């Protein structure tokens, strides 16, 4: 028979009771469940005061389609570092299919002047290690320091909840996370975490530095700027020159601050007072511009406009 399927009460004959094996069941769960812990207070790791062990709080865990539960505080002995140089260590939930159990364990890294975290076993058919925390020991039997929480909290509604400082060290392509400290939603692709949503953006509008004598236009917003996302600046508002003067062409009207300036010239068409005007463009000067200071907003036009709109002008930085 080429295909089997489960779990059903009976085999396809409708008479024979169906038996579902461990292997079949864990494949079903692995496809539907996430690796991690059951809540923000589940299986939290701390170090004993004498650094002889780490302690895990109570709670649930899930590893490669298998589950575990700790009903009382558990301690795991922490190996001392007798080497002269420092080491980094993982605290993990270790699924051992041969032993038929999930247990907490510590994985020791190599001693080095620049120690690195050791590789974890990630084979769901033999041994699979899900990180809970990492820590450091200095050489010569140093105590436990630099404890970092790497727990991923299982989220049935979507992305696993993690800290931005401890994203999953072994992400799968397309894996999604929610950073509890930043509120960012991210996914993993081609070796990089990409932001899907970030509550920090767009930022609040900030006033533009107008050229001396220049002022806000006759209507609309005050000239201002903001980050639309981490790499994009957006402008708004309108600018007019002193008094009732005609807006000059080929000169600057305002300036964006350091950090909001483009790497190369950014130019865009712009609306303006339509009196006899054929075209109007606005550019933002980059660092190293020969003719203008970095960040200066420069207008070029044909005609005699008395104001220019910066609305909907965006550029990458």
XYZ file of N, CA, C and O in Angstrom, residues 65-265:
804
model
N 7.727 17.867 18.208
C 6.539 17.029 18.243
C 6.328 16.260 19.527
O 5.340 15.525 19.663
N 7.226 16.401 20.507
C 7.082 15.770 21.816
C 6.894 16.869 22.864
O 7.347 18.001 22.679
N 6.281 16.519 23.969
C 6.013 17.491 25.027
C 6.580 17.024 26.348
O 6.801 15.814 26.568
N 6.803 17.978 27.261
C 7.283 17.650 28.592
C 6.668 18.609 29.594
O 6.167 19.679 29.230
N 6.718 18.217 30.869
C 6.212 19.078 31.933
C 7.094 18.917 33.157
O 7.459 17.784 33.549
N 7.460 20.030 33.775
C 8.243 20.033 34.999
C 7.343 20.505 36.130
O 6.870 21.647 36.107
N 7.087 19.645 37.127
C 6.109 19.972 38.173
C 6.745 20.550 39.436
O 6.046 20.894 40.382
N 8.070 20.654 39.469
C 8.757 21.245 40.623
C 10.084 21.808 40.142
O 10.597 21.418 39.088
N 10.638 22.748 40.929
C 11.913 23.334 40.523
C 12.936 22.239 40.254
O 13.106 21.305 41.041
N 13.627 22.341 39.109
C 14.628 21.346 38.728
C 15.989 22.003 38.634
O 16.099 23.158 38.204
N 17.010 21.280 39.044
C 18.373 21.796 38.964
C 19.215 20.913 38.054
O 19.057 19.691 38.022
N 20.100 21.569 37.286
C 21.029 20.862 36.403
C 22.431 21.305 36.765
O 22.734 22.513 36.742
N 23.299 20.362 37.110
C 24.668 20.688 37.488
C 25.377 21.383 36.348
O 25.292 20.965 35.186
N 26.083 22.458 36.661
C 26.810 23.231 35.655
C 28.282 22.843 35.707
O 28.919 22.972 36.762
N 28.848 22.337 34.617
C 30.258 21.938 34.640
C 31.157 23.122 34.946
O 30.950 24.223 34.441
N 32.146 22.899 35.803
C 33.094 23.969 36.106
C 34.079 24.090 34.955
O 34.319 23.126 34.220
N 34.615 25.267 34.777
C 35.554 25.506 33.685
C 36.964 25.562 34.247
O 37.420 26.597 34.742
N 37.682 24.448 34.137
C 39.053 24.391 34.653
C 40.070 24.929 33.650
O 41.245 25.093 33.982
N 39.626 25.177 32.421
C 40.537 25.723 31.416
C 40.945 27.150 31.790
O 40.301 27.817 32.596
N 42.013 27.624 31.169
C 42.491 28.972 31.477
C 41.676 30.052 30.777
O 41.685 31.211 31.197
N 40.945 29.676 29.711
C 40.156 30.642 28.951
C 38.663 30.405 29.165
O 38.239 29.350 29.664
N 37.862 31.381 28.775
C 36.420 31.343 29.041
C 35.709 30.359 28.117
O 36.208 29.981 27.042
N 34.499 29.968 28.519
C 33.622 29.118 27.714
C 32.203 29.692 27.734
O 31.813 30.369 28.685
N 31.431 29.370 26.693
C 30.002 29.640 26.655
C 29.249 28.324 26.699
O 29.726 27.292 26.195
N 28.049 28.365 27.268
C 27.267 27.149 27.494
C 25.809 27.388 27.077
O 25.285 28.492 27.221
N 25.178 26.346 26.589
C 23.736 26.344 26.371
C 23.057 25.593 27.508
O 23.560 24.567 27.973
N 21.892 26.068 27.920
C 20.952 25.274 28.718
C 19.823 24.897 27.763
O 19.223 25.771 27.125
N 19.538 23.591 27.624
C 18.610 23.123 26.593
C 17.591 22.150 27.169
O 17.776 21.573 28.241
N 16.508 21.994 26.413
C 15.645 20.823 26.560
C 16.125 19.818 25.528
O 16.159 20.113 24.332
N 16.517 18.624 25.978
C 17.091 17.618 25.079
C 16.107 16.463 24.873
O 15.766 15.747 25.824
N 15.633 16.349 23.628
C 14.823 15.198 23.243
C 15.769 14.077 22.816
O 16.564 14.245 21.890
N 15.698 12.954 23.499
C 16.496 11.771 23.154
C 15.520 10.645 22.832
O 14.893 10.079 23.721
N 15.349 10.342 21.548
C 14.351 9.346 21.156
C 14.761 7.948 21.584
O 13.900 7.097 21.856
N 16.063 7.676 21.655
C 16.513 6.360 22.117
C 16.164 6.168 23.591
O 15.698 5.105 24.008
N 16.383 7.228 24.379
C 16.064 7.164 25.807
C 14.580 7.383 26.070
O 14.122 7.204 27.205
N 13.846 7.818 25.043
C 12.401 8.053 25.133
C 12.059 9.078 26.226
O 11.184 8.875 27.059
N 12.751 10.227 26.185
C 12.461 11.262 27.172
C 13.010 12.615 26.724
O 13.874 12.699 25.852
N 12.450 13.667 27.348
C 12.984 15.023 27.229
C 13.497 15.421 28.607
O 12.769 15.309 29.607
N 14.734 15.889 28.670
C 15.327 16.307 29.938
C 16.084 17.617 29.747
O 16.547 17.925 28.637
N 16.255 18.412 30.809
C 17.114 19.593 30.714
C 18.574 19.165 30.719
O 18.943 18.166 31.351
N 19.402 19.898 29.997
C 20.822 19.554 29.915
C 21.626 20.817 29.648
O 21.077 21.855 29.264
N 22.937 20.713 29.834
C 23.865 21.805 29.542
C 24.855 21.337 28.495
O 25.418 20.244 28.596
N 25.051 22.164 27.477
C 25.999 21.865 26.397
C 27.156 22.851 26.520
O 26.955 24.070 26.500
N 28.370 22.313 26.629
C 29.558 23.129 26.895
C 30.276 23.483 25.601
O 30.492 22.651 24.729
N 30.670 24.751 25.492
C 31.446 25.204 24.339
C 32.937 25.096 24.584
O 33.392 24.803 25.701
N 33.705 25.323 23.546
C 35.153 25.230 23.640
C 35.736 26.457 24.343
O 35.225 27.571 24.207
N 36.812 26.238 25.106
C 37.503 27.341 25.762
C 38.247 28.170 24.725
O 38.890 27.630 23.821
N 38.146 29.500 24.846
C 38.757 30.380 23.849
C 38.849 31.786 24.409
O 38.105 32.165 25.316
N 39.775 32.570 23.837
C 39.838 33.982 24.199
C 38.621 34.729 23.678
O 38.266 35.789 24.188
N 37.975 34.178 22.629
C 36.713 34.714 22.095
C 35.727 33.555 21.987
O 35.462 33.050 20.883
N 35.198 33.097 23.105
C 34.382 31.870 23.085
C 33.104 32.035 22.284
O 32.522 33.115 22.219
N 32.661 30.930 21.665
C 31.437 30.887 20.887
C 30.501 29.833 21.474
O 30.953 28.849 22.073
N 29.218 30.022 21.291
C 28.265 29.013 21.730
C 28.440 27.753 20.888
O 28.649 27.831 19.671
N 28.350 26.591 21.495
C 28.543 25.341 20.745
C 27.353 25.034 19.848
O 26.247 25.541 20.056
N 27.591 24.198 18.832
C 26.501 23.740 17.971
C 25.586 22.808 18.762
O 26.030 22.069 19.645
N 24.297 22.875 18.451
C 23.321 22.004 19.096
C 22.920 20.878 18.157
O 22.952 21.037 16.931
N 22.536 19.762 18.730
C 22.002 18.664 17.931
C 20.574 19.008 17.536
O 19.764 19.400 18.381
N 20.241 18.854 16.239
C 18.912 19.232 15.752
C 18.315 18.118 14.899
O 17.638 18.372 13.906
N 18.554 16.876 15.249
C 18.024 15.740 14.496
C 16.790 15.197 15.210
O 16.921 14.558 16.264
N 15.599 15.427 14.680
C 14.384 14.976 15.378
C 14.231 13.460 15.433
O 13.386 12.957 16.172
N 15.048 12.721 14.672
C 14.978 11.262 14.701
C 15.901 10.657 15.745
O 15.783 9.474 16.058
N 16.834 11.439 16.274
C 17.761 10.920 17.292
C 17.773 11.832 18.507
O 17.120 11.574 19.513
N 18.531 12.940 18.425
C 18.631 13.894 19.532
C 18.356 15.299 18.992
O 18.961 15.722 18.003
N 17.442 15.988 19.650
C 17.077 17.350 19.240
C 17.136 18.222 20.476
O 16.494 17.931 21.492
N 17.923 19.341 20.407
C 18.116 20.216 21.558
C 17.506 21.589 21.289
O 17.855 22.251 20.308
N 16.598 21.994 22.146
C 15.925 23.286 22.037
C 16.486 24.220 23.113
O 16.414 23.930 24.313
N 17.089 25.373 22.732
C 17.743 26.237 23.721
C 16.760 26.933 24.653
O 15.699 27.389 24.235
N 17.143 27.025 25.909
C 16.403 27.776 26.922
C 17.173 29.006 27.378
O 16.571 30.043 27.656
N 18.497 28.884 27.463
C 19.323 29.998 27.937
C 20.773 29.724 27.572
O 21.144 28.611 27.188
N 21.588 30.762 27.684
C 23.038 30.602 27.544
C 23.704 31.315 28.714
O 23.108 32.187 29.348
N 24.940 30.910 29.013
C 25.710 31.610 30.046
C 27.194 31.466 29.754
O 27.612 30.728 28.853
N 27.984 32.173 30.535
C 29.439 32.220 30.354
C 30.123 31.850 31.656
O 29.621 32.156 32.739
N 31.256 31.195 31.545
C 32.153 30.982 32.684
C 33.551 31.448 32.294
O 34.063 31.065 31.242
N 34.158 32.270 33.138
C 35.547 32.642 32.926
C 36.441 31.437 33.202
O 36.016 30.453 33.826
N 37.678 31.497 32.711
C 38.608 30.413 32.962
C 38.970 30.292 34.425
O 38.709 31.185 35.234
N 39.552 29.156 34.784
C 39.981 28.941 36.158
C 38.848 28.774 37.134
O 38.956 29.179 38.296
N 37.730 28.193 36.680
C 36.613 27.932 37.572
C 35.750 29.125 37.872
O 35.111 29.190 38.942
N 35.684 30.072 36.943
C 34.863 31.261 37.152
C 33.390 30.942 37.309
O 32.902 29.892 36.854
N 32.680 31.855 37.953
C 31.261 31.654 38.193
C 30.423 31.886 36.943
O 30.908 32.359 35.900
N 29.132 31.553 37.034
C 28.196 31.747 35.924
C 27.872 33.227 35.796
O 27.449 33.870 36.752
N 28.071 33.767 34.573
C 27.756 35.165 34.289
C 27.041 35.253 32.942
O 26.934 34.272 32.218
N 26.576 36.442 32.631
C 25.994 36.737 31.312
C 24.900 35.741 30.920
O 24.860 35.241 29.789
N 23.998 35.468 31.841
C 22.896 34.551 31.552
C 21.893 35.244 30.612
O 21.398 36.324 30.916
N 21.628 34.625 29.467
C 20.726 35.186 28.462
C 19.551 34.233 28.256
O 19.748 33.028 28.054
N 18.343 34.754 28.296
C 17.126 33.961 28.137
C 16.850 33.724 26.649
O 16.602 34.672 25.907
N 16.879 32.473 26.211
C 16.627 32.128 24.813
C 15.309 31.389 24.629
O 15.054 30.853 23.554
N 14.459 31.376 25.631
C 13.197 30.643 25.483
C 12.311 31.272 24.417
O 12.184 32.490 24.337
N 11.714 30.427 23.604
C 10.687 30.867 22.659
C 9.351 30.412 23.221
O 9.165 29.229 23.528
N 8.435 31.338 23.393
C 7.128 31.015 23.973
C 6.178 30.598 22.850
O 5.984 31.337 21.881
N 5.619 29.413 22.976
C 4.698 28.889 21.970
C 3.477 29.796 21.876
O 2.905 30.202 22.888
N 3.091 30.117 20.659
C 1.951 31.000 20.428
C 1.008 30.339 19.429
O 1.261 30.392 18.214
N -0.072 29.736 19.876
C -0.990 29.071 18.949
C -1.590 30.014 17.911
O -2.016 29.580 16.853
N -1.590 31.327 18.202
C -2.175 32.295 17.275
C -1.216 32.705 16.159
O -1.619 33.382 15.219
N 0.068 32.340 16.252
C 0.982 32.767 15.195
C 2.433 32.661 15.588
O 2.917 31.596 15.961
N 3.156 33.775 15.552
C 4.602 33.791 15.717
C 5.020 33.436 17.140
O 4.367 33.807 18.121
N 6.158 32.725 17.245
C 6.714 32.432 18.562
C 7.209 33.725 19.208
O 7.759 34.597 18.545
N 7.007 33.852 20.500
C 7.399 35.055 21.232
C 8.812 34.886 21.779
O 9.105 33.920 22.482
N 9.710 35.844 21.432
C 11.099 35.790 21.864
C 11.562 37.200 22.222
O 10.864 38.178 22.002
N 12.790 37.279 22.741
C 13.430 38.573 22.976
C 14.261 38.943 21.758
O 14.843 38.076 21.104
N 14.355 40.248 21.468
C 15.166 40.686 20.326
C 16.638 40.362 20.520
O 17.382 40.235 19.552
N 17.069 40.231 21.779
C 18.464 39.912 22.056
C 18.750 38.428 21.982
O 19.906 38.010 22.059
N 17.712 37.613 21.833
C 17.891 36.160 21.826
C 16.926 35.523 20.840
O 16.079 34.704 21.194
N 17.057 35.917 19.574
C 16.244 35.299 18.529
C 16.638 33.831 18.368
O 17.748 33.450 18.747
N 15.764 33.000 17.790
C 16.089 31.580 17.645
C 17.429 31.389 16.928
O 17.648 31.949 15.847
N 18.361 30.624 17.514
C 19.675 30.459 16.891
C 19.667 29.539 15.673
O 20.619 29.535 14.902
N 18.603 28.753 15.502
C 18.496 27.847 14.364
C 17.165 28.065 13.646
O 16.302 27.185 13.621
N 16.961 29.250 13.050
C 15.664 29.524 12.416
C 15.480 28.739 11.124
O 16.440 28.469 10.388
N 14.243 28.383 10.849
C 13.889 27.742 9.590
C 13.453 28.810 8.593
O 12.964 29.875 8.982
N 13.631 28.538 7.313
C 13.204 29.473 6.284
C 11.701 29.728 6.440
O 10.897 28.803 6.534
N 11.328 30.995 6.484
C 9.931 31.367 6.642
C 9.451 31.425 8.078
O 8.304 31.793 8.327
N 10.316 31.052 9.047
C 9.900 31.097 10.453
C 9.567 32.531 10.861
O 10.249 33.482 10.464
N 8.538 32.682 11.674
C 8.094 34.005 12.113
C 8.211 34.101 13.633
O 7.941 33.139 14.346
N 8.616 35.287 14.085
C 8.742 35.535 15.517
C 8.096 36.868 15.870
O 7.949 37.753 15.025
N 7.715 36.983 17.129
C 7.227 38.239 17.695
C 8.172 38.613 18.825
O 8.362 37.832 19.764
N 8.817 39.796 18.729
C 9.751 40.231 19.752
C 8.997 40.923 20.877
O 8.394 41.984 20.674
N 9.049 40.323 22.056
C 8.252 40.823 23.169
C 8.724 42.186 23.669
O 7.937 42.952 24.226
N 10.009 42.513 23.474
C 10.518 43.790 23.977
C 10.366 44.927 22.968
O 10.284 46.089 23.353
N 10.321 44.617 21.665
C 10.195 45.672 20.659
C 8.817 45.705 20.005
O 8.448 46.718 19.398
N 8.068 44.591 20.090
C 6.777 44.515 19.423
C 6.873 44.241 17.940
O 5.863 44.258 17.227
N 8.089 43.953 17.433
C 8.261 43.697 16.004
C 7.827 42.283 15.621
O 8.056 41.338 16.372
N 7.226 42.168 14.446
C 6.908 40.893 13.829
C 7.936 40.681 12.724
O 8.148 41.567 11.870
N 8.595 39.500 12.704
C 9.682 39.275 11.758
C 9.578 37.880 11.149
O 8.982 36.974 11.733
N 10.189 37.728 9.960
C 10.295 36.400 9.350
C 11.715 36.204 8.848
O 12.451 37.158 8.575
N 12.110 34.918 8.703
C 13.491 34.579 8.358
C 13.574 34.129 6.914
O 12.843 33.240 6.482
N 14.494 34.756 6.147
C 14.676 34.399 4.740
C 16.101 34.712 4.312
O 16.624 35.790 4.611
N 16.723 33.748 3.623
C 18.074 33.925 3.062
C 19.074 34.413 4.101
O 19.877 35.315 3.834
N 19.014 33.838 5.296
C 20.002 34.145 6.318
C 19.777 35.427 7.086
O 20.642 35.843 7.858
N 18.621 36.075 6.897
C 18.366 37.365 7.535
C 16.950 37.420 8.094
O 16.020 36.883 7.494
N 16.810 38.084 9.238
C 15.488 38.366 9.778
C 14.962 39.651 9.138
O 15.645 40.678 9.136
N 13.757 39.583 8.581
C 13.133 40.726 7.923
C 11.927 41.185 8.739
O 11.145 40.358 9.223
N 11.775 42.506 8.874
C 10.680 43.063 9.653
C 9.397 43.093 8.844
O 9.373 43.621 7.733
N 8.337 42.517 9.396
C 7.012 42.575 8.787
C 6.254 43.788 9.314
O 5.605 44.510 8.553
N 6.326 43.992 10.608
C 5.634 45.124 11.235
C 6.445 45.587 12.439
O 7.063 44.782 13.130
N 6.460 46.898 12.651
C 7.208 47.478 13.764
C 6.380 48.622 14.344
O 6.164 49.635 13.673
N 5.902 48.481 15.602
C 5.053 49.531 16.179
C 5.785 50.846 16.413
O 5.152 51.866 16.695
N 7.121 50.851 16.281
C 7.875 52.094 16.450
C 7.777 53.000 15.231
O 8.178 54.168 15.284
N 7.239 52.445 14.123
C 7.161 53.210 12.871
C 5.737 53.217 12.352
O 5.007 52.253 12.555
N 5.344 54.296 11.666
C 6.132 55.503 11.467
C 6.321 56.280 12.759
O 5.483 56.214 13.655
N 7.425 57.037 12.820
C 7.711 57.831 14.006
C 6.858 59.091 14.014
O 6.159 59.403 13.049
N 6.928 59.819 15.119
C 6.217 61.104 15.200
C 6.852 62.109 14.239
O 8.053 62.048 13.944
N 6.039 63.039 13.746
C 6.542 64.075 12.848
C 7.441 65.036 13.618
O 7.141 65.416 14.753
N 8.558 65.429 12.976
C 9.495 66.389 13.549
C 9.591 67.605 12.623
O 9.579 67.457 11.399
N 9.695 68.836 13.177
C 9.754 70.024 12.309
C 11.035 70.059 11.483
O 12.111 69.700 11.966
N 10.913 70.481 10.244
C 12.080 70.704 9.405
C 12.760 72.023 9.786
O 12.104 72.977 10.219
N 14.077 72.058 9.624
C 14.818 73.305 9.824
C 14.679 74.126 8.543
O 15.263 73.802 7.503
N 13.898 75.202 8.596
C 13.685 76.046 7.423
C 14.824 77.049 7.254
O 15.438 77.479 8.241
N 15.087 77.401 6.015
C 16.077 78.427 5.732
C 15.613 79.750 6.365
O 14.412 80.033 6.448
N 16.561 80.563 6.825
C 16.224 81.829 7.476
C 15.290 82.662 6.603
O 15.552 82.881 5.415
N 14.182 83.090 7.195
C 13.191 83.891 6.485
C 12.098 83.082 5.833
O 11.020 83.607 5.531
N 12.330 81.785 5.583
C 11.306 80.933 4.970
C 10.314 80.490 6.034
O 10.620 80.449 7.230
N 9.108 80.147 5.619
C 8.039 79.809 6.567
C 7.100 78.798 5.948
O 7.225 78.445 4.766
N 6.156 78.357 6.792
C 5.172 77.387 6.316
C 4.299 78.004 5.245
O 4.049 79.218 5.240
N 3.830 77.149 4.328
C 2.993 77.605 3.231
C 1.621 78.049 3.688
O 1.293 78.001 4.881
N 0.797 78.469 2.750
C -0.497 79.054 3.092
C -1.512 78.043 3.613
O -2.514 78.435 4.198
N -1.290 76.773 3.423
C -2.258 75.764 3.875
C -1.525 74.453 4.111
O -0.380 74.268 3.701
N -2.211 73.540 4.766
C -1.632 72.218 4.995
C -0.797 72.160 6.253
O -0.864 73.036 7.133
N 0.040 71.135 6.337
C 0.840 70.894 7.533
C 2.056 71.806 7.599
O 2.545 72.307 6.583
N 2.560 71.963 8.807
C 3.845 72.621 8.997
C 4.932 71.750 8.364
O 4.880 70.525 8.477
N 5.917 72.306 7.702
C 6.973 71.487 7.100
C 7.633 70.579 8.140
O 8.127 71.056 9.170
N 7.614 69.305 7.883
C 8.109 68.348 8.866
C 8.545 67.058 8.184
O 8.301 66.845 6.992
N 9.180 66.174 8.967
C 9.688 64.906 8.447
C 9.474 63.818 9.496
O 9.289 64.097 10.677
N 9.524 62.564 9.052
C 9.474 61.420 9.962
C 10.073 60.210 9.255
O 10.234 60.187 8.040
N 10.418 59.175 10.060
C 10.789 57.883 9.505
C 9.498 57.097 9.249
O 8.760 56.785 10.186
N 9.241 56.775 7.985
C 8.077 55.948 7.675
C 8.330 54.507 8.075
O 7.432 53.789 8.522
N 9.572 54.059 7.913
C 10.055 52.765 8.383
C 11.541 52.945 8.647
O 12.082 54.034 8.425
N 12.270 51.915 9.138
C 13.660 52.138 9.533
C 14.566 52.698 8.445
O 15.578 53.321 8.756
N 14.252 52.525 7.172
C 15.133 52.997 6.121
C 14.538 54.044 5.212
O 15.134 54.383 4.185
N 13.379 54.605 5.561
C 12.694 55.536 4.665
C 12.250 56.786 5.410
O 11.676 56.698 6.492
N 12.534 57.945 4.812
C 12.104 59.243 5.358
C 10.943 59.763 4.522
O 10.941 59.629 3.292
N 9.963 60.363 5.190
C 8.809 60.965 4.520
C 8.720 62.437 4.907
O 8.967 62.791 6.067
N 8.404 63.284 3.944
C 8.250 64.719 4.184
C 6.790 65.122 4.024
O 6.013 64.436 3.359
N 6.433 66.253 4.624
C 5.091 66.822 4.418
C 5.124 68.319 4.692
O 6.096 68.851 5.228
N 4.024 68.986 4.339
C 3.911 70.425 4.556
C 4.302 71.206 3.319
O 4.735 70.661 2.303
N 4.149 72.512 3.372
C 4.526 73.374 2.259
C 5.407 74.506 2.770
O 5.346 74.894 3.938
N 6.251 75.035 1.869
C 7.237 76.049 2.222
C 7.079 77.238 1.279
O 6.855 77.058 0.070
N 7.207 78.445 1.838
C 7.199 79.649 0.996
C 8.318 80.579 1.452
O 8.767 80.517 2.606
N 8.777 81.453 0.568
C 9.888 82.348 0.896
C 9.408 83.549 1.708
O 8.217 83.687 1.989
N 10.311 84.447 2.088
C 9.907 85.622 2.874
C 8.896 86.493 2.121
O 8.929 86.606 0.890
N 7.995 87.107 2.867
C 7.027 88.039 2.300
C 6.221 87.401 1.192
O 5.730 86.273 1.307
N 6.060 88.119 0.090
C 5.313 87.598 -1.055
C 6.250 87.285 -2.207
O 5.846 87.277 -3.368
N 7.516 87.050 -1.879
C 8.511 86.784 -2.915
C 8.176 85.513 -3.689
O 7.527 84.592 -3.179
N 8.654 85.475 -4.905
C 8.567 84.257 -5.713
C 9.595 83.257 -5.202
O 10.719 83.626 -4.846
N 9.209 81.998 -5.134
C 10.110 80.942 -4.675
C 11.264 80.805 -5.669
O 11.042 80.536 -6.849
N 12.506 81.005 -5.231
C 13.613 80.914 -6.178
C 13.866 79.473 -6.620
O 13.526 78.524 -5.918
N 14.443 79.327 -7.804
C 14.773 78.014 -8.336
C 16.259 77.745 -8.176
O 17.081 78.665 -8.257
N 16.598 76.460 -7.934
C 18.000 76.082 -7.843
C 18.661 76.445 -6.546
O 19.892 76.548 -6.475
N 17.891 76.621 -5.498
C 18.457 76.921 -4.194
C 17.731 76.082 -3.146
O 16.809 75.326 -3.441
N 18.157 76.191 -1.873
C 17.559 75.334 -0.845
C 16.534 76.101 -0.016
O 16.625 77.316 0.136
N 15.532 75.341 0.497
C 14.441 75.932 1.263
C 14.427 75.469 2.722
O 13.892 76.154 3.590
N 14.966 74.270 2.970
C 14.928 73.694 4.318
C 16.027 72.633 4.393
O 16.737 72.370 3.406
N 16.149 71.996 5.563
C 17.197 70.982 5.738
C 16.719 69.896 6.693
O 16.090 70.191 7.719
N 17.013 68.635 6.345
C 16.701 67.524 7.242
C 17.937 67.227 8.092
O 19.074 67.465 7.659
N 17.767 66.727 9.313
C 18.904 66.545 10.227
C 19.736 65.310 9.892
O 19.344 64.459 9.090
N 20.876 65.206 10.545
C 21.717 64.023 10.439
C 20.902 62.786 10.828
O 20.129 62.813 11.781
N 21.088 61.714 10.095
C 20.329 60.491 10.341
C 19.121 60.373 9.458
O 18.549 59.285 9.325
N 18.704 61.492 8.844
C 17.556 61.470 7.941
C 17.958 61.923 6.540
O 17.122 62.306 5.747
N 19.263 61.840 6.268
C 19.771 62.311 4.981
C 20.088 61.131 4.066
O 20.563 60.097 4.527
N 19.877 61.291 2.771
C 20.134 60.181 1.840
C 21.623 60.016 1.556
O 22.426 60.934 1.760
N 21.973 58.827 1.053
C 23.364 58.571 0.680
C 23.686 59.134 -0.695
O 24.845 59.429 -1.001
N 22.674 59.279 -1.524
C 22.826 59.869 -2.855
C 21.689 60.859 -3.054
O 20.717 60.876 -2.294
N 21.789 61.690 -4.102
C 20.720 62.654 -4.370
C 19.393 61.943 -4.538
O 19.296 60.918 -5.232
